[in-house]
CSV table of C-alpha atoms in Angstrom, one decimal:
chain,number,residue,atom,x,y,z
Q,1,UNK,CA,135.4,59.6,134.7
Q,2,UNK,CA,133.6,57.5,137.2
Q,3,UNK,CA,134.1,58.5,140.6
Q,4,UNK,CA,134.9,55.4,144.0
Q,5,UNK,CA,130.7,56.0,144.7
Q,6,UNK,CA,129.7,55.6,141.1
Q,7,UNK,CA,132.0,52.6,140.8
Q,8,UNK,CA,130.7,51.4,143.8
Q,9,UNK,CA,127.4,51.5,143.4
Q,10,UNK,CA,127.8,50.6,140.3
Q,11,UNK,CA,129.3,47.0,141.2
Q,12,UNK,CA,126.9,47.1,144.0
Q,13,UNK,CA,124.2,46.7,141.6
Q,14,UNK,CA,125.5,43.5,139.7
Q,15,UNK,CA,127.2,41.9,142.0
Q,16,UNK,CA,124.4,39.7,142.8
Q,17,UNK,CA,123.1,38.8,139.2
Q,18,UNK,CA,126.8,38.2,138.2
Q,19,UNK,CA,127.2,35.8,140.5
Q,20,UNK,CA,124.3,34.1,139.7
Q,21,UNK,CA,125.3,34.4,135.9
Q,22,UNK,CA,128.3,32.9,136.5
Q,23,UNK,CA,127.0,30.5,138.9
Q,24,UNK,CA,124.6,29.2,136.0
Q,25,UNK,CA,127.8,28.3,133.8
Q,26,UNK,CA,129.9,27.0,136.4
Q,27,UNK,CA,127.9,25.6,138.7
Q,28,UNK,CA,130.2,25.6,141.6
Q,29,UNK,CA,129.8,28.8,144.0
Q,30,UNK,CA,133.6,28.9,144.7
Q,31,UNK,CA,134.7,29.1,141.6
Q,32,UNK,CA,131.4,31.8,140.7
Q,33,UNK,CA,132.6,34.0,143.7
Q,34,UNK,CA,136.4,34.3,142.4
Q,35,UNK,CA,135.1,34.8,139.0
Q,36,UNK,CA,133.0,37.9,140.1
Q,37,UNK,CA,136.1,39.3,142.3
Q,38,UNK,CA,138.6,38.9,139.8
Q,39,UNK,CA,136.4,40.6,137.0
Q,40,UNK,CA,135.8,43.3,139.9
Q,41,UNK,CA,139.1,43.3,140.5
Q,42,UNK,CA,140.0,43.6,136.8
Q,43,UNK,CA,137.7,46.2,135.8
Q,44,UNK,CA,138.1,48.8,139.0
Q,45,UNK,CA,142.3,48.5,138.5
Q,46,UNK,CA,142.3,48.5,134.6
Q,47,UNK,CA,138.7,50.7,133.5
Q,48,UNK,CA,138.2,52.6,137.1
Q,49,UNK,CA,138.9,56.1,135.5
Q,50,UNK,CA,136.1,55.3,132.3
Q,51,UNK,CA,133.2,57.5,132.3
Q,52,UNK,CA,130.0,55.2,134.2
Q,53,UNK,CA,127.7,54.9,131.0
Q,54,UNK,CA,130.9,52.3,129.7
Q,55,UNK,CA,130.9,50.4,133.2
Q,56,UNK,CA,128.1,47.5,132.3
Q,57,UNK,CA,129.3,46.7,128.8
Q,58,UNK,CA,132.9,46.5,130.1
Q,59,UNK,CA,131.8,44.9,133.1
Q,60,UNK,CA,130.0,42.0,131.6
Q,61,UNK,CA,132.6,41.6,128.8
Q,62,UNK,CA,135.3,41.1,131.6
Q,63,UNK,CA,132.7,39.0,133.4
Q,64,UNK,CA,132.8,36.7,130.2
Q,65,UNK,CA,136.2,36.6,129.7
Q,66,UNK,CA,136.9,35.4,133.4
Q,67,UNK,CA,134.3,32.9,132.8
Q,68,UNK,CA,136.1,31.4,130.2
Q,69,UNK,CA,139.5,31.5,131.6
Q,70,UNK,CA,138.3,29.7,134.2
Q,71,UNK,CA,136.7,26.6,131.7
Q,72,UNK,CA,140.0,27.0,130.0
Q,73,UNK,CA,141.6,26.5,133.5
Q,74,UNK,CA,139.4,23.1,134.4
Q,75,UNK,CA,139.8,22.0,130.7
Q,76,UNK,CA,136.7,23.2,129.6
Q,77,UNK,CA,135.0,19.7,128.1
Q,78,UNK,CA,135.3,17.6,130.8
Q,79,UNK,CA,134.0,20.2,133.2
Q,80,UNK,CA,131.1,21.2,131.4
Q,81,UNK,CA,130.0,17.8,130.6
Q,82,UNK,CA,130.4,16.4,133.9
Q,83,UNK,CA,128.6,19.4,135.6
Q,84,UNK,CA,125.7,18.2,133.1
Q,85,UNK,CA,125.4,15.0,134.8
Q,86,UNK,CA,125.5,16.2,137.7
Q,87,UNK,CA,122.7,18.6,137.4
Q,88,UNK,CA,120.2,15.9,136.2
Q,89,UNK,CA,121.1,13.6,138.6
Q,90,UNK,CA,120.2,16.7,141.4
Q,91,UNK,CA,117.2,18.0,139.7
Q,92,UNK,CA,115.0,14.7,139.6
Q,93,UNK,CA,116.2,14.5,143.9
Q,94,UNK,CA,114.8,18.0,143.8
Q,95,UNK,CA,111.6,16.7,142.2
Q,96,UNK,CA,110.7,13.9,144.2
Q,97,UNK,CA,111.4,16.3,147.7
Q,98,UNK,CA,108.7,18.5,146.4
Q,99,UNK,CA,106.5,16.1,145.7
Q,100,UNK,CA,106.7,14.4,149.3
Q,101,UNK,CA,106.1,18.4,150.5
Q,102,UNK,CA,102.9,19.2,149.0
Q,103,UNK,CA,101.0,16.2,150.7
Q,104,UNK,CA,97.4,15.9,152.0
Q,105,UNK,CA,97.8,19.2,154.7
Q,106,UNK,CA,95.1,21.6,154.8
Q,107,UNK,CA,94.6,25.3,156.9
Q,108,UNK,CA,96.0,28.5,155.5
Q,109,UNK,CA,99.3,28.0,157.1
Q,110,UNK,CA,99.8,25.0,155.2
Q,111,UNK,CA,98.6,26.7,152.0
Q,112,UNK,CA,101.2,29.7,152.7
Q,113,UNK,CA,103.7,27.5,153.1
Q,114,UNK,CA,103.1,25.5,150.3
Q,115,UNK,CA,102.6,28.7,147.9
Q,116,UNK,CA,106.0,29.0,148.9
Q,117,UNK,CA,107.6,25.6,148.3
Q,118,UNK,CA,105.8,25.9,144.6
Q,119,UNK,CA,107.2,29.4,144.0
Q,120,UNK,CA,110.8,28.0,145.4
Q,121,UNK,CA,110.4,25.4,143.4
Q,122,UNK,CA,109.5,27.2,140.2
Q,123,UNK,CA,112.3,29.5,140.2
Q,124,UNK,CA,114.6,26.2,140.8
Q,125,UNK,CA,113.4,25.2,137.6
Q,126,UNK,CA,113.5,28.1,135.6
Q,127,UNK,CA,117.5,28.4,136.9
Q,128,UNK,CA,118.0,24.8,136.2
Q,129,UNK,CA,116.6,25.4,132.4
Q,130,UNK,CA,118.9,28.7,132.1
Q,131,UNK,CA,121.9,26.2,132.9
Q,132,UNK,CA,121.0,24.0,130.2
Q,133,UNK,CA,121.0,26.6,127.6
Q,134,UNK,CA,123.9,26.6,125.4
Q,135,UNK,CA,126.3,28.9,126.8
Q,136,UNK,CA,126.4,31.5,124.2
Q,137,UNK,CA,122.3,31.8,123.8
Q,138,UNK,CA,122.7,31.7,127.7
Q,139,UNK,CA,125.0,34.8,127.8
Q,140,UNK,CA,122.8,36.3,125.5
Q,141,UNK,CA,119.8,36.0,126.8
Q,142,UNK,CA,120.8,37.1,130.4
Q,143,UNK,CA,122.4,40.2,129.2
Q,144,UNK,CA,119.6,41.4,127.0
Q,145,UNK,CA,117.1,40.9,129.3
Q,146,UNK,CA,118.2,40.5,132.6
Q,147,UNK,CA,120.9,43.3,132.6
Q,148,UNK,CA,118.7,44.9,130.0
Q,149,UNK,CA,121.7,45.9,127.9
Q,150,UNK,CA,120.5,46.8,124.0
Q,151,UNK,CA,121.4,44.6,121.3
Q,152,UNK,CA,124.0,47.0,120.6
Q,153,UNK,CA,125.8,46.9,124.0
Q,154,UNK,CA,125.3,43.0,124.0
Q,155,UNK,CA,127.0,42.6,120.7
Q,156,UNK,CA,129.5,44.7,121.8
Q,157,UNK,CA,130.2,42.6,125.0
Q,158,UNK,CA,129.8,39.3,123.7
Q,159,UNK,CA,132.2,40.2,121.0
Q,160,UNK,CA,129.8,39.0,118.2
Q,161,UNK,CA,127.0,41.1,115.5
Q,162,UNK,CA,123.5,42.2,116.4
Q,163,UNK,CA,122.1,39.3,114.0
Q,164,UNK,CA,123.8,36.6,116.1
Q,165,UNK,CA,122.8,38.2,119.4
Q,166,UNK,CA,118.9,38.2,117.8
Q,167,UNK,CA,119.0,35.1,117.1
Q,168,UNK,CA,121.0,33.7,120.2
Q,169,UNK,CA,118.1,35.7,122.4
Q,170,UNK,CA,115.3,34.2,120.0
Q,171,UNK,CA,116.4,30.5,120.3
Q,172,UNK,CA,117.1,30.6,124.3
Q,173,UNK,CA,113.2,32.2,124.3
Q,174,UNK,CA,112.2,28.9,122.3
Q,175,UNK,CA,114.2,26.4,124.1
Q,176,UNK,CA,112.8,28.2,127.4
Q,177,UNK,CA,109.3,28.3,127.1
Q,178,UNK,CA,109.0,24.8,125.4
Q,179,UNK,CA,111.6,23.2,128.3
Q,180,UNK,CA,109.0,25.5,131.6
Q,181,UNK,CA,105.8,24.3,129.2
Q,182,UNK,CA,106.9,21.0,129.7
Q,183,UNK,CA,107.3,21.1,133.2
Q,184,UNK,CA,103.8,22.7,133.6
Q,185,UNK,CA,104.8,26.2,134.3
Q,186,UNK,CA,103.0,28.8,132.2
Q,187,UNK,CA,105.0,32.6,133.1
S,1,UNK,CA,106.9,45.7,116.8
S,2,UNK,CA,105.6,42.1,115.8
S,3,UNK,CA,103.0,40.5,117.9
S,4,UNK,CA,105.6,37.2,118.3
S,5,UNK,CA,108.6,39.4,119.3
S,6,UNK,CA,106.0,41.5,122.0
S,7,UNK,CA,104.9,38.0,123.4
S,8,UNK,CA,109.0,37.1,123.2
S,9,UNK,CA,109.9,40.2,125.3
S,10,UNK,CA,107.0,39.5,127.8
S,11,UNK,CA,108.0,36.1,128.4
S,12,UNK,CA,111.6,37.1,128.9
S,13,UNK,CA,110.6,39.7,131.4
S,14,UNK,CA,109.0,37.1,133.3
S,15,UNK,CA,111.7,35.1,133.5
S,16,UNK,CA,114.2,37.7,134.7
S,17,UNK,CA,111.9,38.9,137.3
S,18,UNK,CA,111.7,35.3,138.8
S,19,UNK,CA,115.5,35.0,138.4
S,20,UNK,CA,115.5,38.5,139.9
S,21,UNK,CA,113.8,37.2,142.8
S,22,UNK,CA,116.3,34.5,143.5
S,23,UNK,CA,119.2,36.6,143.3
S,24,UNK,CA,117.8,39.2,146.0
S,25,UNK,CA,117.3,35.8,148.3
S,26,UNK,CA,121.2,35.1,148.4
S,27,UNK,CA,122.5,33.5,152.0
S,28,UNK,CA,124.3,35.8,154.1
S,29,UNK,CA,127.8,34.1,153.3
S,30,UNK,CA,127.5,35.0,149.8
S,31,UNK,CA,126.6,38.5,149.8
S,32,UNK,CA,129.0,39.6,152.3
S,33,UNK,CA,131.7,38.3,149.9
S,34,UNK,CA,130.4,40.0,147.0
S,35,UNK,CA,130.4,42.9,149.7
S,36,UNK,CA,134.0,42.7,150.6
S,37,UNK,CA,135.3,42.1,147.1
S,38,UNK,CA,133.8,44.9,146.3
S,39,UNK,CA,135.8,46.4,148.6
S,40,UNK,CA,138.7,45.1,147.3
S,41,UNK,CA,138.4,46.3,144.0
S,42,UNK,CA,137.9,49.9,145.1
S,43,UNK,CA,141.1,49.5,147.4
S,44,UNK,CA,142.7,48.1,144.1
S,45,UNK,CA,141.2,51.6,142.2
S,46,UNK,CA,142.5,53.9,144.9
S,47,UNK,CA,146.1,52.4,144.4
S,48,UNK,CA,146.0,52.7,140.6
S,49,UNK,CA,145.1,56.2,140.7
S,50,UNK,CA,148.1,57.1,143.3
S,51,UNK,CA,150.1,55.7,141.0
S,52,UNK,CA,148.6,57.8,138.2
S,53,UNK,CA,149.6,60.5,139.7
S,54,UNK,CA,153.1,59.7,140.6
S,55,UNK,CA,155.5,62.6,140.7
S,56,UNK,CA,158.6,63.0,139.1
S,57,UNK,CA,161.0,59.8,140.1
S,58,UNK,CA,164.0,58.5,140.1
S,59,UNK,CA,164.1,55.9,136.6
S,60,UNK,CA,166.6,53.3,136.6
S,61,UNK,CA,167.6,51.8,133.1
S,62,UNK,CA,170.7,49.5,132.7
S,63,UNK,CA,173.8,50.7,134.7
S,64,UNK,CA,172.2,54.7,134.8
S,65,UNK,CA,169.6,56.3,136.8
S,66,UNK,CA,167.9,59.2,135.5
S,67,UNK,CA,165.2,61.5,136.1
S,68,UNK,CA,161.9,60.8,135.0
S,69,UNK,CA,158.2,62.0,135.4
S,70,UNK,CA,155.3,60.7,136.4
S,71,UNK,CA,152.5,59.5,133.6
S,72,UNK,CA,150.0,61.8,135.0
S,73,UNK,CA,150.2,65.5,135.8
S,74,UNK,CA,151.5,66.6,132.0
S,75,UNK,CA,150.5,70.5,132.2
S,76,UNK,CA,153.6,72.6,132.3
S,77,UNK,CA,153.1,74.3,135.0
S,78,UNK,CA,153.1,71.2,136.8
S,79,UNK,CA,156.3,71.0,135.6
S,80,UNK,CA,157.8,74.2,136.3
S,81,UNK,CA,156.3,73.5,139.8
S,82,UNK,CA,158.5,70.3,140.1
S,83,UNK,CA,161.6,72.1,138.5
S,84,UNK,CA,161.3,75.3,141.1
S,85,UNK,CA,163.1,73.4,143.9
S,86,UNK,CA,165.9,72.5,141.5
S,87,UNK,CA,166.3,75.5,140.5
S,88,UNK,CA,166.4,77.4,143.9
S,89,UNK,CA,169.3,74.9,145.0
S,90,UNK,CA,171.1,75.7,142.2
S,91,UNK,CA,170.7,79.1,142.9
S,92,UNK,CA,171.7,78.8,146.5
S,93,UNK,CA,175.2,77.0,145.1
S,94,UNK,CA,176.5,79.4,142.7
S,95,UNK,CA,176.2,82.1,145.4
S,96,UNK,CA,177.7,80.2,148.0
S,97,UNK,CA,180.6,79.6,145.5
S,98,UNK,CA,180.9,83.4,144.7
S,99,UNK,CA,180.8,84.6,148.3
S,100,UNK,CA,183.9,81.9,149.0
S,101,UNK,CA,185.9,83.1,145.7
S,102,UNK,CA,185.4,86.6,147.2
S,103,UNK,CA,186.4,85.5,150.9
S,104,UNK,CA,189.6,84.0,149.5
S,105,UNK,CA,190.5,87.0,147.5
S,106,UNK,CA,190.3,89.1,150.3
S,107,UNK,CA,192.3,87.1,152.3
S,108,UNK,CA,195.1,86.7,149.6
S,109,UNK,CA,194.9,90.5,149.0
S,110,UNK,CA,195.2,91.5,152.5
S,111,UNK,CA,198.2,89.3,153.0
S,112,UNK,CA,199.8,90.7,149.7
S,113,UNK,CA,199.1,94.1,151.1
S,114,UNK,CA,201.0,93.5,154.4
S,115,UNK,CA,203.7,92.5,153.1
S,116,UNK,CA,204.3,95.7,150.3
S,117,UNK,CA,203.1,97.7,153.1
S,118,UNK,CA,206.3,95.7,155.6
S,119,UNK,CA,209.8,97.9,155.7
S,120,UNK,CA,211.3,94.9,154.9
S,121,UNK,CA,211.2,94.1,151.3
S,122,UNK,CA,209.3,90.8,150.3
S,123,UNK,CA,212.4,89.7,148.2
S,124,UNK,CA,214.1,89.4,151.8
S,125,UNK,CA,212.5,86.5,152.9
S,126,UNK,CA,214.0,84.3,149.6
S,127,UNK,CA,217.3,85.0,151.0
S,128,UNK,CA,219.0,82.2,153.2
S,129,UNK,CA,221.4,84.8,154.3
S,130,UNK,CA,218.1,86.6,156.4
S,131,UNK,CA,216.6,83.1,157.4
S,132,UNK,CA,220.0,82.7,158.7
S,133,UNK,CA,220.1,86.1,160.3
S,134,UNK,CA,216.8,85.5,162.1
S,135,UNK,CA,217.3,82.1,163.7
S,136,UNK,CA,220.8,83.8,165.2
S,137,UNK,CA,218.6,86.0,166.9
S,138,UNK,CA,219.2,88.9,165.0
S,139,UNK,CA,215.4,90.1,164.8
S,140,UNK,CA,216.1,91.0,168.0
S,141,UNK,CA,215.2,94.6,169.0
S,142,UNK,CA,218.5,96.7,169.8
């Protein structure tokens, strides 16, 4: 049984990236922050006394579930396709700013500074390409590799097989590198 | 493992360490509300598990109350440990009753006793001829 520090620390240690996880499917940071407390909320009041190897898996399948209560909640077609518009329209914005930033300065302040615009810039895009993932490959994807959860744990969590989790993993990798190739960023 | 699946893996890594990056660089705003959720959740926790352990209550069901216990706590010793105050009170009632039967027996008795004991026979006192014979005065000593 997981005691209030393991549970603590436990959520300590994913609250940030499932916020961002959820913020990649909503796309509002509202709605992103309810969904993480609630699926806290959920998991310490109904799973608080499991032993802390189960936390993750429960965690993220809770995370999941939240998620898609909430599209069920906002009619889940209309959000997600207007929340697609909306994200190209900001993306090109985000685009041209950067291009105005890395203008004819010179000196090694400049060149910091710059260095850091690119590398804000890069992970924008890489976060903007995660969004456009289907959400499934998405999910997938961010738990294998980003919570580092096996394929096991993942298929459990996602409520699918192994096979379907390989292959959601290996066609969010395609889509991925061809989408950051595009955009001339070589990881 | 398959050179395309290696290259697969290393790409992915490099992709979760930049998104890694970004969510250590949160504002301030967000991360103390992941903070005090938190918080909440483990306040939520602490509540369950009081409840856990609820001792035996009081269970309403229809029109009757009943005793009931808790959903944790299900050794019997526990429940002998719950029981023992029960039972003392109990204990404390039937001895109370049979020190009072006792009292009122020897009150009765010692009554009963005066009166055999009396030179005037008990049978006396049913005779409206000696009610008479008192209220005239005639208890009077001589």
């Amino acid at each position: 049984m997981a005691t209030e520090k393991e549970l603590s620390d436990f959520l300590q240690s994913v609250e940030k990236r499932a916020f961002k996880r959820s913020l990649y499917h909503v796309r509002n940071e509202e709605s992103a922050l309810d969904i993480v407390q609630d699926s806290m909320m959920r998991l310490a009041e109904h799973y608080g006394d499991k032993p802390v190897n189960e936390l993750p898996m429960l965690f993220h399948r809770i995370l999941s579930n939240c998620t898609l209560d909430w599209f069920r909640r906002q009619k889940t077609h209309n959000a997600l396709f207007s929340h697609m518009s909306d994200f190209e329209g900001s993306g090109d914005e985000d685009f041209d700013l950067l291009e105005a930033w890395s203008g004819p300065e010179g000196g090694e302040s400049a060149q910091s500074a710059e260095d850091l615009v690119r590398r804000g810039q890069t992970l924008r895009d890489i976060e903007l390409e995660i969004q456009e993932l289907p959400p499934r490959q998405r999910e997938a994807f961010l738990m294998r590799y980003w919570e580092e959860m096996d394929v096991a744990e993942t298929a459990a969590a996602m409520g699918c097989s192994e096979g379907s989790v390989k292959t959601h993993c290996f066609r969010a990798i395609q889509s991925l590198s061809k989408a950051l190739r595009a955009k001339g960023i070589n990881l | 493992m398959h050179p395309n699946e290696l290259a697969a893996n290393r790409f992915a890594q490099r992709v979760t360490e930049q998104l890694s990056v970004g969510a250590s660089e949160l504002p301030y705003d967000i991360t103390e509300r992941l903070r005090a959720s938190r918080m909440q959740a483990l306040a939520r926790r602490k509540k369950t598990a009081i409840q856990v352990r609820t001792a035996p209550a009081l269970v309403t069901a229809g029109n009757s109350a009943v005793l009931g216990k808790g959903d944790g706590g299900t050794h019997w010793w526990q429940s002998l440990l719950t029981a023992l105050p029960i039972m003392a009170l109990l204990a404390g009632l039937v001895v109370i009753n049979l020190d009072l039967d006792e009292a009122g027996t020897l009150e009765v008795a010692q009554v009963d006793a005066a009166l055999l004991a009396d030179d005037l026979p008990p049978s006396a006192y049913a005779d409206p001829g000696f009610v008479q014979f008192l209220k005239l005065g005639g208890a009077q000593p001589h």
